[in-house]
mmCIF file of C-alpha atoms and ligand atoms in Angstrom:
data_model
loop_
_atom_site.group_PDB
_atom_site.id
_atom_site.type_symbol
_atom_site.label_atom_id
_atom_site.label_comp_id
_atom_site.label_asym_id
_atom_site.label_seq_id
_atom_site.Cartn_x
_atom_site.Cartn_y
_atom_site.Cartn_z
ATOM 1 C CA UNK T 1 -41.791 4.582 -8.145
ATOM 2 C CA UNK T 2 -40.322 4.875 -11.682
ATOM 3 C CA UNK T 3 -42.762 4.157 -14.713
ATOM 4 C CA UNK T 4 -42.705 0.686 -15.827
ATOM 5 C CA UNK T 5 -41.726 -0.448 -12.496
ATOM 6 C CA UNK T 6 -44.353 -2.928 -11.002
ATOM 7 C CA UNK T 7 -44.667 -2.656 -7.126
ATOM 8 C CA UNK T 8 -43.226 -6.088 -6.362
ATOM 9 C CA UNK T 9 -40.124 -5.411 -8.360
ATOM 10 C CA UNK T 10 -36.951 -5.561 -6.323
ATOM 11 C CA UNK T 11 -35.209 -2.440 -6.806
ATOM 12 C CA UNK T 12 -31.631 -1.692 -7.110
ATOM 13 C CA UNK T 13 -29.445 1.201 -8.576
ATOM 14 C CA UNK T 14 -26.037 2.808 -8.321
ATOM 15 C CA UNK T 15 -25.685 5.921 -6.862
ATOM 16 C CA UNK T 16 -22.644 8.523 -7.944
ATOM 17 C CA UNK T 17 -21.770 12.159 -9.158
ATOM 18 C CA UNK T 18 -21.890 12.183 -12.275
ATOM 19 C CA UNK T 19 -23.603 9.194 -12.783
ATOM 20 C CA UNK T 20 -24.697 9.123 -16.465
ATOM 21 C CA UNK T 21 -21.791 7.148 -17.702
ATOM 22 C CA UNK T 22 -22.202 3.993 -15.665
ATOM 23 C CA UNK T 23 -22.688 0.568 -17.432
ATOM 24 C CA UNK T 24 -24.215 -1.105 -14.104
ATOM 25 C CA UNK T 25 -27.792 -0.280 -15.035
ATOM 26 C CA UNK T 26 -27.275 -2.353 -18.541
ATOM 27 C CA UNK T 27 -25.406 -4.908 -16.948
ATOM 28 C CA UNK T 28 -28.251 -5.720 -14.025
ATOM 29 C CA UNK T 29 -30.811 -5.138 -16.487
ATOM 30 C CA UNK T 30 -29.044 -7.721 -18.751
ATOM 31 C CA UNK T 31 -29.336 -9.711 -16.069
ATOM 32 C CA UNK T 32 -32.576 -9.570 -14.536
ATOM 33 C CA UNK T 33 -33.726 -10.207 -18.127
ATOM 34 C CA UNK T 34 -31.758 -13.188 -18.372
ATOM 35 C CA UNK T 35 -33.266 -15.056 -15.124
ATOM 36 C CA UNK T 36 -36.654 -13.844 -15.531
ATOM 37 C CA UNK T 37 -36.278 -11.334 -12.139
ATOM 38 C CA UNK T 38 -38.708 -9.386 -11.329
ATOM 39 C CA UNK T 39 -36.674 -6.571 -11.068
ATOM 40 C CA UNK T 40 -35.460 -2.954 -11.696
ATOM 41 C CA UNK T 41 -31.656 -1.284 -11.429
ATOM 42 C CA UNK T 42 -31.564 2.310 -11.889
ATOM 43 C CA UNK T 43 -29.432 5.126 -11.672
ATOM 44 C CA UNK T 44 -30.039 8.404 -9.558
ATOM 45 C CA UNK T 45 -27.383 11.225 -9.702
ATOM 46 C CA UNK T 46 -26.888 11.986 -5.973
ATOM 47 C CA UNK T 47 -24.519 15.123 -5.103
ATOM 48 C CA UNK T 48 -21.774 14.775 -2.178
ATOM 49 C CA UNK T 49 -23.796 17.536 -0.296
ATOM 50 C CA UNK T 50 -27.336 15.553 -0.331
ATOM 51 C CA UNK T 51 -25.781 11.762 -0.028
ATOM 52 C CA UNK T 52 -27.878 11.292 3.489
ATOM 53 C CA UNK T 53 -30.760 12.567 1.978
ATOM 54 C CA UNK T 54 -30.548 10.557 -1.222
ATOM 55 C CA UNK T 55 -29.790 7.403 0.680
ATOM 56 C CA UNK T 56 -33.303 7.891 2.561
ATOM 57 C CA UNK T 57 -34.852 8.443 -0.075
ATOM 58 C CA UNK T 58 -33.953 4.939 -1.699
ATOM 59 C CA UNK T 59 -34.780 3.434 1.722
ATOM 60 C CA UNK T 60 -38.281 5.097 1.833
ATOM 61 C CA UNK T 61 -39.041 4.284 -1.291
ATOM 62 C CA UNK T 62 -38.101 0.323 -0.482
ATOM 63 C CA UNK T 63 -34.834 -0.025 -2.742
ATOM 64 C CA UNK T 64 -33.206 -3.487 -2.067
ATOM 65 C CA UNK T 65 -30.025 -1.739 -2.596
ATOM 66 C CA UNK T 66 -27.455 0.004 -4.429
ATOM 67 C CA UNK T 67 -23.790 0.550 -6.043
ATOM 68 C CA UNK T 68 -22.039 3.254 -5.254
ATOM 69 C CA UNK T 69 -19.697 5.112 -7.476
ATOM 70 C CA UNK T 70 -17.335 8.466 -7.434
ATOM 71 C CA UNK T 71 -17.319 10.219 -4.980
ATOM 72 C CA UNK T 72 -19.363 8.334 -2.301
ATOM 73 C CA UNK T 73 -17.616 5.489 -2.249
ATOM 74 C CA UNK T 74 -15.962 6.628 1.326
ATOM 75 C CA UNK T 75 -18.130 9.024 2.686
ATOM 76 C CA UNK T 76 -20.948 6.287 2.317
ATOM 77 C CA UNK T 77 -19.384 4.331 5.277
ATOM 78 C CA UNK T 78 -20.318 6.730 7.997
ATOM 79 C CA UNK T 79 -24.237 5.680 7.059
ATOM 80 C CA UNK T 80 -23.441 2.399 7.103
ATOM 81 C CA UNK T 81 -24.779 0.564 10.179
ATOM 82 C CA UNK T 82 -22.393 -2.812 9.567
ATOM 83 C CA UNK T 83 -19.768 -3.255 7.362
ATOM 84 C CA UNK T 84 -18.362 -6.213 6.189
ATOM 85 C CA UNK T 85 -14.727 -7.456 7.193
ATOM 86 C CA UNK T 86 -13.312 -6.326 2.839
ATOM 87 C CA UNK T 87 -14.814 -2.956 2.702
ATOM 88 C CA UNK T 88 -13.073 -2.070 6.380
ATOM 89 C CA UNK T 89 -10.106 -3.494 5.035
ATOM 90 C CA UNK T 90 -10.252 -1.349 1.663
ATOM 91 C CA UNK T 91 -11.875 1.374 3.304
ATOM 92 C CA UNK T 92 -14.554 1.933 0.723
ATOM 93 C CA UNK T 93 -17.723 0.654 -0.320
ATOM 94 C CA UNK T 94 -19.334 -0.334 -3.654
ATOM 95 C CA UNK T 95 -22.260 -2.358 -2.816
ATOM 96 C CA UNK T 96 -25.000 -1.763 -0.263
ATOM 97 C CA UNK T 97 -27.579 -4.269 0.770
ATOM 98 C CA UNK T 98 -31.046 -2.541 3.014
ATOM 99 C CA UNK T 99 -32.819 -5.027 5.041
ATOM 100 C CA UNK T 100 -36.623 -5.234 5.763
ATOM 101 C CA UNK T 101 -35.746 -2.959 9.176
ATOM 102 C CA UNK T 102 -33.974 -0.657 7.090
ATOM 103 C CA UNK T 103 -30.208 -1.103 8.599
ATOM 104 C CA UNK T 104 -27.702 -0.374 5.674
ATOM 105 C CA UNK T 105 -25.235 -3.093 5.071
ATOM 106 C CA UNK T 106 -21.761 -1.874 3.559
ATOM 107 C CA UNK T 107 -19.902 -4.317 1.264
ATOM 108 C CA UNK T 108 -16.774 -4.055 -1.340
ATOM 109 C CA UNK T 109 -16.976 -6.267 -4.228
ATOM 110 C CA UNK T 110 -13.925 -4.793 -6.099
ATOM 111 C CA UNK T 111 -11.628 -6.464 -4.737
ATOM 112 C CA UNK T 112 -13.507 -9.952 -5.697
ATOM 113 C CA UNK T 113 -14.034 -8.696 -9.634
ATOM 114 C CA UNK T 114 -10.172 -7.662 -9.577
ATOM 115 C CA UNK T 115 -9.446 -11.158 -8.604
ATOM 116 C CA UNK T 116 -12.136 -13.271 -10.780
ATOM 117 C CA UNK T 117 -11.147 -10.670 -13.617
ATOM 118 C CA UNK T 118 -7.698 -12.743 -13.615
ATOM 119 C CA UNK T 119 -8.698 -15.934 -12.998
ATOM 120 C CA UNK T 120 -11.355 -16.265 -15.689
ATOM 121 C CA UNK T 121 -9.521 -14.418 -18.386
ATOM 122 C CA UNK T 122 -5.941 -16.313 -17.311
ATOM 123 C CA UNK T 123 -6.933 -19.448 -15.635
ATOM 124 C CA UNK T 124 -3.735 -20.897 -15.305
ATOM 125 C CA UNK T 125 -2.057 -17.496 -13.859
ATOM 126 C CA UNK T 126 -1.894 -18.735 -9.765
ATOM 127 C CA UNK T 127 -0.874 -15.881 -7.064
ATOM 128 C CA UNK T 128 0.767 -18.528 -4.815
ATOM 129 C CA UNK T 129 4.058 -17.277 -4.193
ATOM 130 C CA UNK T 130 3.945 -14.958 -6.933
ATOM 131 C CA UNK T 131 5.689 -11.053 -7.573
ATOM 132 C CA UNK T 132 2.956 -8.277 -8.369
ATOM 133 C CA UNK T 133 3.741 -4.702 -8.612
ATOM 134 C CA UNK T 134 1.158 -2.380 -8.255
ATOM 135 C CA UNK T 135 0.676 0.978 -9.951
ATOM 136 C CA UNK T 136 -1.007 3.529 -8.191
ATOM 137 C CA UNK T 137 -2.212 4.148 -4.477
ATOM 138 C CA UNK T 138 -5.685 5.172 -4.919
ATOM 139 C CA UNK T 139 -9.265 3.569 -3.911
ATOM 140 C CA UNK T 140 -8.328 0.610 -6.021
ATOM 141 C CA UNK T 141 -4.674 0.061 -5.652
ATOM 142 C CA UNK T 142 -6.555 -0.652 -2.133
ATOM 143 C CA UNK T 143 -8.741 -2.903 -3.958
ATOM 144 C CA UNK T 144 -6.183 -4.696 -5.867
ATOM 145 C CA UNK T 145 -3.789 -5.349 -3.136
ATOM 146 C CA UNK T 146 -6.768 -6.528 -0.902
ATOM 147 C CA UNK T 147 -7.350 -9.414 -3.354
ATOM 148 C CA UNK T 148 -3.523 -10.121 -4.001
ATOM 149 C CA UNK T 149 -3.701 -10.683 -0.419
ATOM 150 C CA UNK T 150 -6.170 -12.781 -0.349
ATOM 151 C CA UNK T 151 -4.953 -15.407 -2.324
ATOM 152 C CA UNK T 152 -1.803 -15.458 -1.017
ATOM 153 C CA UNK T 153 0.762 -13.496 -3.627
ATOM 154 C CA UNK T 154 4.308 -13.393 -2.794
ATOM 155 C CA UNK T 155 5.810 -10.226 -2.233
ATOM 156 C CA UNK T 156 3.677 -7.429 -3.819
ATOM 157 C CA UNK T 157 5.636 -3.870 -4.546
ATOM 158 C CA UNK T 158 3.390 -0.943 -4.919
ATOM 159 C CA UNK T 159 4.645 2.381 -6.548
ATOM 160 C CA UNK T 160 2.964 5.685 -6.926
ATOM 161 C CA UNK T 161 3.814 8.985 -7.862
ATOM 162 C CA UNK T 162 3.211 10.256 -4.642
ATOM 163 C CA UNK T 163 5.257 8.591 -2.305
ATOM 164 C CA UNK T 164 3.478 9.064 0.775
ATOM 165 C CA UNK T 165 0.446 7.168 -0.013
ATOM 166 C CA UNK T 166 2.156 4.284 -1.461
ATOM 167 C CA UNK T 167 4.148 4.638 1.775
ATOM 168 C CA UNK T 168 0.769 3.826 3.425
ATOM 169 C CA UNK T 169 -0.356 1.439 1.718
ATOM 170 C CA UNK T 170 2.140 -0.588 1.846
ATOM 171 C CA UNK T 171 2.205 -0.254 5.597
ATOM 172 C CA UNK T 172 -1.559 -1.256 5.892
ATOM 173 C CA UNK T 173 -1.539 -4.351 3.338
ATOM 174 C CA UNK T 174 2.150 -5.629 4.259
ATOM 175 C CA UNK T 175 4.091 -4.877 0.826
ATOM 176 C CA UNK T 176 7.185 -2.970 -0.419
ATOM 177 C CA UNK T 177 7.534 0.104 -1.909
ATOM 178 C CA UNK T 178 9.077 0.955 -4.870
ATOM 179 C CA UNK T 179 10.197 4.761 -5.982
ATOM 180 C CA UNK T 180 7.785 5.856 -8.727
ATOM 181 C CA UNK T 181 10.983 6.629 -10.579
ATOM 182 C CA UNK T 182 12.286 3.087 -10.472
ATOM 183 C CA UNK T 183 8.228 1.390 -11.714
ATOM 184 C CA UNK T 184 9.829 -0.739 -14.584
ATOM 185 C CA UNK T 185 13.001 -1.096 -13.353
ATOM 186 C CA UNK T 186 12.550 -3.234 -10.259
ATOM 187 C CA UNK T 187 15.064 -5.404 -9.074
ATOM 188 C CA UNK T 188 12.647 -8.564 -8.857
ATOM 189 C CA UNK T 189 11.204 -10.736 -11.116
ATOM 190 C CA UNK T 190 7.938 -10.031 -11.187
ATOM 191 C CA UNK T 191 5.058 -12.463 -12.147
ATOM 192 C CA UNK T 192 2.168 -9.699 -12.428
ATOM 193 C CA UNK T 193 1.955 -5.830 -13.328
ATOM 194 C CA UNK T 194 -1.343 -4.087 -12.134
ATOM 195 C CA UNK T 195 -1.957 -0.581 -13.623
ATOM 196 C CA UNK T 196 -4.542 0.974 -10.755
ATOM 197 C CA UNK T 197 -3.801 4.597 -11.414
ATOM 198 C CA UNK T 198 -6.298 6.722 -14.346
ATOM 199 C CA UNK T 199 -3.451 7.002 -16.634
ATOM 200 C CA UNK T 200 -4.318 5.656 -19.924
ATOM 201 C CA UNK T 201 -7.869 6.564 -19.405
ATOM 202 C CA UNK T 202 -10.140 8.469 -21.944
ATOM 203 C CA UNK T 203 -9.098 12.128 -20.718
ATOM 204 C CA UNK T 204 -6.162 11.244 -19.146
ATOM 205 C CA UNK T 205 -2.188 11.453 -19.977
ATOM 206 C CA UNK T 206 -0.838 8.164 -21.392
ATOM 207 C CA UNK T 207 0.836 6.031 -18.670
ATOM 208 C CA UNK T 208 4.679 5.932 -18.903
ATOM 209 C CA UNK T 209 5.537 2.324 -18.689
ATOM 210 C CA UNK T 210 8.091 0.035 -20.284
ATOM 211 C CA UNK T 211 7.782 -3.419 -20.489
ATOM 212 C CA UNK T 212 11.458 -3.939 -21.812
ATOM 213 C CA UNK T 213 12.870 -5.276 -18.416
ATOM 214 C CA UNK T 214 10.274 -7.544 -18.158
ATOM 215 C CA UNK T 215 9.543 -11.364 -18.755
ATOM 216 C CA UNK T 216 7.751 -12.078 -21.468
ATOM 217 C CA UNK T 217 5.543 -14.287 -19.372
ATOM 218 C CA UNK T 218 4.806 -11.133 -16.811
ATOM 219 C CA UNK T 219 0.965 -10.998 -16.757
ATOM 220 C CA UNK T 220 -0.177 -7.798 -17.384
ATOM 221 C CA UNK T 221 -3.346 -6.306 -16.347
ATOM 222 C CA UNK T 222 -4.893 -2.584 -16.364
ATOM 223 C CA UNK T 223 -7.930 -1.678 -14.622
ATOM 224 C CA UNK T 224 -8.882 1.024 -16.864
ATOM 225 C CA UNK T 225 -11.494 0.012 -19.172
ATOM 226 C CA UNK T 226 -12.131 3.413 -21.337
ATOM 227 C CA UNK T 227 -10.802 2.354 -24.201
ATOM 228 C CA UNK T 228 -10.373 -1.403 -22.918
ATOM 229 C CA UNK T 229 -6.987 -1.486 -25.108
ATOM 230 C CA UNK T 230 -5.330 1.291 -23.453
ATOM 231 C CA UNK T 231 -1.289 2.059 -24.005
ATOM 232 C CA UNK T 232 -0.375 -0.697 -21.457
ATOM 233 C CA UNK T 233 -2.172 -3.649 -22.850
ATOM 234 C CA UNK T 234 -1.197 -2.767 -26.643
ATOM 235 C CA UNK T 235 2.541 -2.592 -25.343
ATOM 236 C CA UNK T 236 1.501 -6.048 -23.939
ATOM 237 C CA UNK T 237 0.191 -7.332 -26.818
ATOM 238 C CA UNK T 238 3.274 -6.421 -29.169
ATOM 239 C CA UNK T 239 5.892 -8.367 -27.121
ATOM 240 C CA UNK T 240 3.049 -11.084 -26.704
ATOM 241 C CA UNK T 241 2.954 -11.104 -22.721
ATOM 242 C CA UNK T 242 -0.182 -12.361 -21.301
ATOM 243 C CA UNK T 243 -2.415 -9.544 -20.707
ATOM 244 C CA UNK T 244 -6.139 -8.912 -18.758
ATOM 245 C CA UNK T 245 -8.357 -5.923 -19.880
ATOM 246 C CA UNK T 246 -10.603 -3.840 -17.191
ATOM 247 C CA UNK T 247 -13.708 -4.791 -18.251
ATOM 248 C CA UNK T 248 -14.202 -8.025 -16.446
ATOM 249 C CA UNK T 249 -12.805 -6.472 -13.100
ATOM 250 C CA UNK T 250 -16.442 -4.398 -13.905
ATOM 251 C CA UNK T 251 -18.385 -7.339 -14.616
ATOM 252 C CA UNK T 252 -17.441 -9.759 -11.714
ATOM 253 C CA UNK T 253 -17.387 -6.974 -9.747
ATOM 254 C CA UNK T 254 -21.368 -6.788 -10.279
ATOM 255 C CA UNK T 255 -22.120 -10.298 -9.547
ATOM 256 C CA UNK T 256 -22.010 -11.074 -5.895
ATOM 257 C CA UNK T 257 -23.998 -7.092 -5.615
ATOM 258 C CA UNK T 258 -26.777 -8.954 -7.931
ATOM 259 C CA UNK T 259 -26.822 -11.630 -5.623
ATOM 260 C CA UNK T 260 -27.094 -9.521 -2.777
ATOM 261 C CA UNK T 261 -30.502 -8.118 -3.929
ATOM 262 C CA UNK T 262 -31.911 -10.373 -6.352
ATOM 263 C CA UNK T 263 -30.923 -13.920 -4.986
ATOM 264 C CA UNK T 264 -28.947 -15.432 -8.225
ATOM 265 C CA UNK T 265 -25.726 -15.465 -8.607
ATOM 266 C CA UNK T 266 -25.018 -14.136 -12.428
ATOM 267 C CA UNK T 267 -22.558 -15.510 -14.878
ATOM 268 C CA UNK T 268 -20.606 -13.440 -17.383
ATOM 269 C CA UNK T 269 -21.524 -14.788 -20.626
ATOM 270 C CA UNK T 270 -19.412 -14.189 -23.771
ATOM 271 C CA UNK T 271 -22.474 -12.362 -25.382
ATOM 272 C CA UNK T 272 -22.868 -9.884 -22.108
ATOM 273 C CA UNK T 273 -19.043 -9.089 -21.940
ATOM 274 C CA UNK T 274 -19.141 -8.340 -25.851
ATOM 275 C CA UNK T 275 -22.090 -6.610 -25.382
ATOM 276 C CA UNK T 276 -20.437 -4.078 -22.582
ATOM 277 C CA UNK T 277 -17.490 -3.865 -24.228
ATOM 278 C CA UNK T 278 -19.004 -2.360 -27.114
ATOM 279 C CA UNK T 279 -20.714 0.466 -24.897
ATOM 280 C CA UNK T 280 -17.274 0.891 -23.375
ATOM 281 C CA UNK T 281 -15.227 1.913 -26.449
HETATM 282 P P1 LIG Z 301 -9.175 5.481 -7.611
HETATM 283 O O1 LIG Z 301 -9.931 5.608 -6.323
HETATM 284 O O2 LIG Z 301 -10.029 5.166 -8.801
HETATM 285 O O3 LIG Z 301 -8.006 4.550 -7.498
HETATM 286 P P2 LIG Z 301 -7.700 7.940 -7.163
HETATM 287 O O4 LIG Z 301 -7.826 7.755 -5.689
HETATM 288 O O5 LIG Z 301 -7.967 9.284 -7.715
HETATM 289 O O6 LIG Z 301 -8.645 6.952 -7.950
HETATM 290 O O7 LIG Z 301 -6.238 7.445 -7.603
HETATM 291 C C1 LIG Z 301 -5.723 7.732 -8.849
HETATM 292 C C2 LIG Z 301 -4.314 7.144 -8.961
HETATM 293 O O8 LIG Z 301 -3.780 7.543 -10.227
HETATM 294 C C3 LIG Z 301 -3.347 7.633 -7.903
HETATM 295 O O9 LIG Z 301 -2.434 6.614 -7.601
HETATM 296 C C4 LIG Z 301 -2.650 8.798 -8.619
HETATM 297 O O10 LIG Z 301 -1.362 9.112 -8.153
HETATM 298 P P3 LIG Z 301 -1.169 10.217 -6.951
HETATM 299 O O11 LIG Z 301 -1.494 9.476 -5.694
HETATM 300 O O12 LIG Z 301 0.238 10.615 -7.061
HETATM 301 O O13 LIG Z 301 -2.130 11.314 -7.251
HETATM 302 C C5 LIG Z 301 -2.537 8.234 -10.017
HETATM 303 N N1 LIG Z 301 -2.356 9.304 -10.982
HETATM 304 C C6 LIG Z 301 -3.284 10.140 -11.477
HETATM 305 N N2 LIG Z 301 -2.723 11.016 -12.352
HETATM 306 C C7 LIG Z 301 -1.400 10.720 -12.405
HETATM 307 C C8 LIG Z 301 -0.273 11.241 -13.131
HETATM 308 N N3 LIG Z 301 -0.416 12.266 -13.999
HETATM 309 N N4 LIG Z 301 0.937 10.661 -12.950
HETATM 310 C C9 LIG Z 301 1.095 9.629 -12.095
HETATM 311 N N5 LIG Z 301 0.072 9.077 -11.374
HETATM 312 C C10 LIG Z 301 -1.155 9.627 -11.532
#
């Protein structure tokens, strides 16, 4: 048991390699603090090789649950006794609830902070009917398309620099394809642009993306949150389009895991989103 840790506590973490740079830890803690839980969210660096290993570890040692990060967000499913119907569908999962008999629950919660992400931040945006286009074709294009799904967006065109994946993608979540060559020159009017790939990230190459042929009242959203104004959102913000940073798709993402272990469904206050925002930059 870690130091400081009373035996009660419910105990939750996120597992990943690396794991250092996660902000779950300060957002659970924020929040555990906040409703007076007597609780503890860690972090524990867990290499690909030793994921069984670590995950009986956590169970032996009575964890409630955990998050789970890069790169076990697939390979975790194969310990999973039960998954639930969204991380089949996405084919990853991000939150893991262990019951008193020690069965491991697999959940996905990404797709739900994509979604919420939106609606708070735009509360007047509605999917009905509307056009998306999705860039990228990774774990959380699957994510994103998941949720546009869910609440019932039009047509949804998904491009990708690799053709093939967006090729299956768009066969598994019923949408188009569009050639990576043609992303902001589609022939539709589209209501919604959703950057999913790393470009823009800290690290990364800048994403290549014009916003020229676009409406003005195209919402545009990134997923990257490191920095949270990357390339796309400051082109957003010059022709004035309506715009949604990453870091809420991180926060909302959090809350239903929270619930999971500690009972309370969290709200994302101004001061907490400020607050991880600042640890993001
Ligand atoms: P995640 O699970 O976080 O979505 P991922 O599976 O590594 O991460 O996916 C990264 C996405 O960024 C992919 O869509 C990837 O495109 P490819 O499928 O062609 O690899 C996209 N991406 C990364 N680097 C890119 C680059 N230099 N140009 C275009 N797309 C890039």
């Amino acid at each position: 048991m870690s130091a400081g840790v009373n035996e009660t506590a419910v105990k939750a973490c996120v597992i990943g390699y690396p794991v250092k740079h996660s902000l779950s830890p300060l957002i659970h803690n924020d929040w555990l603090k906040t409703y007076k839980i007597n609780g503890h969210y860690d972090m524990r660096a867990i290499k690909p090789e030793r994921l069984k290993d670590g995950v009986n570890i956590l169970i032996d040692e009575g964890y409630a649950g955990f998050n789970v990060t890069i790169p076990h967000k697939q390979t975790i499913m194969d310990l999973c006794d039960e998954l639930d119907e969204t991380a089949m569908r996405i084919g990853a999962v991000n939150t893991v609830s262990i019951s008193g008999d020690k069965r491991i629950y697999g959940m996905n919660t990404d797709a739900y902070g994509f979604i919420e992400n939106i609606k708070r931040t735009q509360p007047e945006f509605d999917f009905k009917g509307k056009n998306a286009l999705v860039l990228g074709a990774g774990g959380a294009a699957r994510a994103a398309l998941y949720g546009l799904k869910q609440e019932g967006t039009g047509r949804v065109l998904i491009t990708n620099r690799t053709g093939e994946k967006a090729h299956k993608l768009a066969a598994d979540f019923g949408c188009e394809m569009l050639p990576w060559q043609r992303r902001f020159r589609p022939d539709d009017n589209i209501d919604l642009i959703v950057n999913t790939t790393s470009l823009g990230m800290e690290g990364q190459p800048a994403l290549d993306f014009d916003l020229s042929a676009f409406s003005g009242n195209t919402l545009v959203n990134d997923i990257v949150y490191r920095p949270l104004e990357t390339g796309l959102i400051l082109a957003a913000q010059a022709r004035n389009m309506p715009y949604v940073t990453g870091i809420g798709m991180l926060l909302h993402q959090a809350r239903p895991a929270f619930q999971y272990w500690f009972g309370v469904l969290p709200d994302v206050t101004k001061g907490l989103e400020e607050k991880i925002k600042g640890l993001a930059q």
